[in-house]
GROMACS .gro file of C-alpha atoms in nm:
model
  229
    1MET     CA    1   4.048   5.696  19.206
    2TYR     CA    2   4.412   5.785  19.151
    3LEU     CA    3   4.385   5.670  18.790
    4PHE     CA    4   4.078   5.892  18.744
    5TYR     CA    5   4.267   6.204  18.858
    6VAL     CA    6   4.557   6.117  18.626
    7ILE     CA    7   4.327   6.077  18.325
    8VAL     CA    8   4.153   6.408  18.397
    9GLY     CA    9   4.490   6.585  18.430
   10VAL     CA   10   4.627   6.445  18.105
   11LEU     CA   11   4.309   6.529  17.914
   12PHE     CA   12   4.326   6.883  18.052
   13CYS     CA   13   4.683   6.920  17.924
   14VAL     CA   14   4.581   6.800  17.577
   15SER     CA   15   4.279   7.034  17.567
   16TYR     CA   16   4.495   7.327  17.678
   17ALA     CA   17   4.750   7.256  17.401
   18ASP     CA   18   4.470   7.253  17.143
   19PHE     CA   19   4.332   7.579  17.284
   20VAL     CA   20   4.671   7.750  17.257
   21ARG     CA   21   4.712   7.637  16.898
   22GLU     CA   22   4.363   7.756  16.805
   23SER     CA   23   4.428   8.095  16.966
   24GLU     CA   24   4.739   8.136  16.752
   25LEU     CA   25   4.527   8.085  16.441
   26ASP     CA   26   4.250   8.314  16.566
   27TYR     CA   27   4.387   8.620  16.389
   28ASP     CA   28   4.352   8.640  16.010
   29GLY     CA   29   4.510   8.891  15.776
   30TRP     CA   30   4.684   8.924  15.443
   31LEU     CA   31   5.041   8.947  15.317
   32GLN     CA   32   5.199   9.100  15.008
   33LEU     CA   33   5.541   8.977  14.897
   34ARG     CA   34   5.759   9.145  14.635
   35LEU     CA   35   6.028   8.918  14.494
   36TRP     CA   36   6.372   8.998  14.353
   37GLN     CA   37   6.625   8.747  14.220
   38ALA     CA   38   7.003   8.741  14.172
   39PHE     CA   39   7.194   8.517  13.928
   40ASN     CA   40   7.546   8.630  14.017
   41ASP     CA   41   7.767   8.458  14.273
   42ASP     CA   42   7.944   8.773  14.387
   43PRO     CA   43   7.943   8.887  14.751
   44MET     CA   44   7.716   9.174  14.644
   45PRO     CA   45   7.414   9.024  14.462
   46VAL     CA   46   7.260   9.210  14.170
   47PHE     CA   47   6.884   9.178  14.212
   48THR     CA   48   6.623   9.208  13.938
   49GLU     CA   49   6.249   9.196  13.988
   50ARG     CA   50   6.087   8.852  13.971
   51GLY     CA   51   5.721   8.908  14.064
   52ASN     CA   52   5.467   8.928  14.345
   53ILE     CA   53   5.281   8.696  14.581
   54THR     CA   54   4.959   8.797  14.755
   55VAL     CA   55   4.841   8.584  15.047
   56SER     CA   56   4.476   8.681  15.085
   57SER     CA   57   4.429   8.480  15.406
   58VAL     CA   58   4.715   8.382  15.636
   59ARG     CA   59   4.478   8.142  15.814
   60SER     CA   60   4.397   7.934  15.505
   61GLY     CA   61   4.717   8.009  15.312
   62ALA     CA   62   4.524   8.109  14.998
   63SER     CA   63   4.760   8.296  14.763
   64VAL     CA   64   4.792   8.441  14.415
   65VAL     CA   65   5.130   8.436  14.238
   66GLY     CA   66   5.230   8.664  13.950
   67GLN     CA   67   5.584   8.624  13.811
   68ASN     CA   68   5.790   8.707  13.508
   69GLY     CA   69   5.938   8.437  13.289
   70LEU     CA   70   6.316   8.404  13.266
   71LEU     CA   71   6.495   8.563  12.972
   72PRO     CA   72   6.748   8.355  12.772
   73ALA     CA   73   7.032   8.551  12.935
   74GLN     CA   74   6.893   8.472  13.282
   75ILE     CA   75   6.870   8.101  13.203
   76SER     CA   76   7.234   8.110  13.085
   77ALA     CA   77   7.331   8.285  13.409
   78LEU     CA   78   7.141   8.022  13.611
   79LYS     CA   79   7.326   7.744  13.426
   80ASN     CA   80   7.655   7.916  13.492
   81LEU     CA   81   7.568   7.930  13.862
   82ALA     CA   82   7.486   7.559  13.861
   83GLU     CA   83   7.811   7.467  13.688
   84HIS     CA   84   8.007   7.644  13.962
   85ASP     CA   85   7.797   7.506  14.251
   86GLY     CA   86   7.651   7.851  14.300
   87LYS     CA   87   7.325   7.949  14.467
   88TYR     CA   88   7.028   8.133  14.325
   89ARG     CA   89   6.941   8.413  14.570
   90LEU     CA   90   6.598   8.554  14.646
   91LYS     CA   91   6.509   8.878  14.823
   92VAL     CA   92   6.157   8.919  14.959
   93LEU     CA   93   5.991   9.235  15.086
   94ALA     CA   94   5.691   9.132  15.298
   95ARG     CA   95   5.419   9.384  15.381
   96THR     CA   96   5.153   9.282  15.633
   97SER     CA   97   4.794   9.392  15.691
   98SER     CA   98   4.917   9.575  16.003
   99GLY     CA   99   5.137   9.796  15.785
  100SER     CA  100   5.480   9.659  15.880
  101GLU     CA  101   5.746   9.580  15.616
  102ILE     CA  102   6.024   9.325  15.657
  103THR     CA  103   6.292   9.212  15.410
  104PHE     CA  104   6.412   8.852  15.395
  105LEU     CA  105   6.697   8.686  15.205
  106SER     CA  106   6.709   8.320  15.104
  107SER     CA  107   6.891   8.097  14.856
  108VAL     CA  108   6.880   7.755  14.691
  109PRO     CA  109   7.140   7.562  14.483
  110ALA     CA  110   7.092   7.668  14.121
  111CYS     CA  111   7.121   7.311  13.990
  112TYR     CA  112   6.807   7.212  14.183
  113LEU     CA  113   6.606   7.474  13.999
  114LEU     CA  114   6.729   7.340  13.666
  115GLY     CA  115   6.650   6.984  13.770
  116SER     CA  116   6.295   7.075  13.871
  117ASP     CA  117   6.231   7.283  13.555
  118LEU     CA  118   6.203   7.605  13.758
  119GLU     CA  119   5.962   7.461  14.014
  120ASP     CA  120   6.025   7.593  14.362
  121ILE     CA  121   5.862   7.624  14.705
  122ILE     CA  122   5.840   7.955  14.890
  123THR     CA  123   5.762   7.897  15.258
  124ILE     CA  124   5.636   8.184  15.474
  125TRP     CA  125   5.690   8.133  15.848
  126LEU     CA  126   5.457   8.328  16.077
  127ASP     CA  127   5.452   8.384  16.451
  128SER     CA  128   5.147   8.358  16.678
  129ALA     CA  129   5.035   8.708  16.576
  130ALA     CA  130   5.046   8.615  16.204
  131GLU     CA  131   5.354   8.832  16.147
  132PRO     CA  132   5.622   8.691  15.912
  133ILE     CA  133   5.944   8.585  16.083
  134ALA     CA  134   6.113   8.411  15.786
  135VAL     CA  135   6.068   8.345  15.415
  136SER     CA  136   6.265   8.062  15.253
  137ILE     CA  137   6.298   7.918  14.903
  138SER     CA  138   6.359   7.551  14.828
  139SER     CA  139   6.339   7.310  14.535
  140LEU     CA  140   6.313   6.933  14.518
  141GLY     CA  141   6.557   6.900  14.228
  142PRO     CA  142   6.730   6.676  14.126
  143CYS     CA  143   7.059   6.860  14.077
  144ILE     CA  144   7.130   6.865  13.702
  145LEU     CA  145   7.291   7.109  13.458
  146ASP     CA  146   7.055   7.076  13.159
  147ASN     CA  147   6.835   7.354  13.026
  148PRO     CA  148   6.487   7.362  13.182
  149PHE     CA  149   6.190   7.265  12.964
  150THR     CA  150   6.027   7.601  13.031
  151ASN     CA  151   6.124   7.956  13.117
  152MET     CA  152   5.823   8.008  13.347
  153TRP     CA  153   5.831   7.965  13.724
  154THR     CA  154   5.606   7.712  13.896
  155THR     CA  155   5.592   7.834  14.253
  156ASN     CA  156   5.415   7.665  14.542
  157VAL     CA  157   5.344   7.896  14.836
  158VAL     CA  158   5.329   7.740  15.184
  159VAL     CA  159   5.227   7.929  15.499
  160ARG     CA  160   5.354   7.781  15.825
  161TYR     CA  161   5.281   7.855  16.189
  162PRO     CA  162   5.512   7.746  16.471
  163ASP     CA  163   5.439   7.403  16.613
  164GLY     CA  164   5.239   7.389  16.933
  165GLY     CA  165   5.475   7.130  17.082
  166PRO     CA  166   5.436   6.757  17.133
  167ILE     CA  167   5.106   6.620  17.263
  168PRO     CA  168   5.127   6.363  17.546
  169ASP     CA  169   5.062   6.001  17.452
  170THR     CA  170   4.766   5.952  17.686
  171ALA     CA  171   4.696   5.588  17.599
  172MET     CA  172   5.054   5.472  17.660
  173TYR     CA  173   5.074   5.659  17.991
  174ILE     CA  174   4.749   5.506  18.118
  175GLN     CA  175   4.866   5.157  18.016
  176LYS     CA  176   5.188   5.211  18.210
  177LEU     CA  177   4.993   5.311  18.522
  178GLU     CA  178   4.771   5.004  18.486
  179ARG     CA  179   5.074   4.773  18.461
  180GLU     CA  180   5.231   4.930  18.771
  181ARG     CA  181   4.904   4.893  18.966
  182GLU     CA  182   4.867   4.527  18.864
  183ALA     CA  183   5.227   4.459  18.961
  184ARG     CA  184   5.170   4.611  19.306
  185GLU     CA  185   4.856   4.400  19.354
  186ARG     CA  186   5.049   4.084  19.267
  187GLY     CA  187   5.321   4.183  19.511
  188GLU     CA  188   5.589   4.208  19.243
  189THR     CA  189   5.683   4.560  19.353
  190LYS     CA  190   5.711   4.688  19.707
  191ASP     CA  191   5.545   5.019  19.785
  192ASN     CA  192   5.768   5.203  20.033
  193ARG     CA  193   5.566   5.521  20.039
  194SER     CA  194   5.438   5.669  20.364
  195PHE     CA  195   5.073   5.654  20.471
  196LEU     CA  196   5.008   6.012  20.355
  197ALA     CA  197   5.180   5.955  20.021
  198LYS     CA  198   4.966   5.645  19.958
  199TYR     CA  199   4.626   5.781  20.060
  200TRP     CA  200   4.648   6.158  20.013
  201MET     CA  201   4.390   6.144  19.735
  202TYR     CA  202   4.134   6.018  19.988
  203ILE     CA  203   4.241   6.232  20.284
  204VAL     CA  204   4.247   6.569  20.103
  205PRO     CA  205   3.887   6.548  19.964
  206ALA     CA  206   3.762   6.443  20.311
  207LEU     CA  207   3.932   6.741  20.477
  208ILE     CA  208   3.796   6.979  20.214
  209PHE     CA  209   3.446   6.838  20.267
  210LEU     CA  210   3.472   6.886  20.643
  211LEU     CA  211   3.595   7.243  20.605
  212LEU     CA  212   3.317   7.330  20.362
  213SER     CA  213   3.057   7.171  20.591
  214SER     CA  214   3.181   7.372  20.888
  215ALA     CA  215   3.182   7.696  20.689
  216THR     CA  216   2.829   7.651  20.556
  217ASN     CA  217   2.676   7.547  20.891
  218PRO     CA  218   2.846   7.747  21.170
  219GLU     CA  219   2.528   7.766  21.387
  220ALA     CA  220   2.502   7.388  21.406
  221ALA     CA  221   2.865   7.366  21.510
  222ALA     CA  222   2.809   7.635  21.780
  223GLY     CA  223   2.498   7.461  21.908
  224GLY     CA  224   2.680   7.133  21.938
  225SER     CA  225   2.951   7.301  22.144
  226ALA     CA  226   2.697   7.459  22.378
  227GLN     CA  227   2.527   7.128  22.444
  228ARG     CA  228   2.856   6.965  22.532
  229GLN     CA  229   2.915   7.231  22.797
   0.00000   0.00000   0.00000
């Protein structure tokens, strides 16, 4: 009986975690991102327009990317950044379907963009209300200083929601309870709990049943008292 209550409780926790995660994804909307890029390593970046990203559904992550190719002077500036261990900087203006606008700044080592032939990953982090809380740029590299094979960006857009937290390992927990029960039956462990602590799961349902029976049949209880008098 005790094991039954434990299993029901654990399954309830797992179902509740799934419900919370589904409720976070319940809202769907769109996002528009305007991108600017900077090739200088000065404290004050000089941004030029790079392109746009439209996320038509934040739930599915479906997106359309439109970007300008790099000019020869921009590729030279990117190589110069890489040679000096500089970072390529990206500014993003995100506009949501609710009408809010937020600006984000991110960066990635320039040599990684050269090593990946201008292939990068733009990750959009959303909160439970599908509002952007961060936008980051990354590239898998490797870090090299050679000219890229192309002057066109290859951008992968990823939409992320916050994790719902770890889910309990139900099977392992049940196995542990079974091992402890078998050990107690074999007498390998001594149970020092009090009578109430050992058998509360039987006593409480019995008391509840008695209280409910008394509440639903008060006349019978009164009649019994009268007869005893």
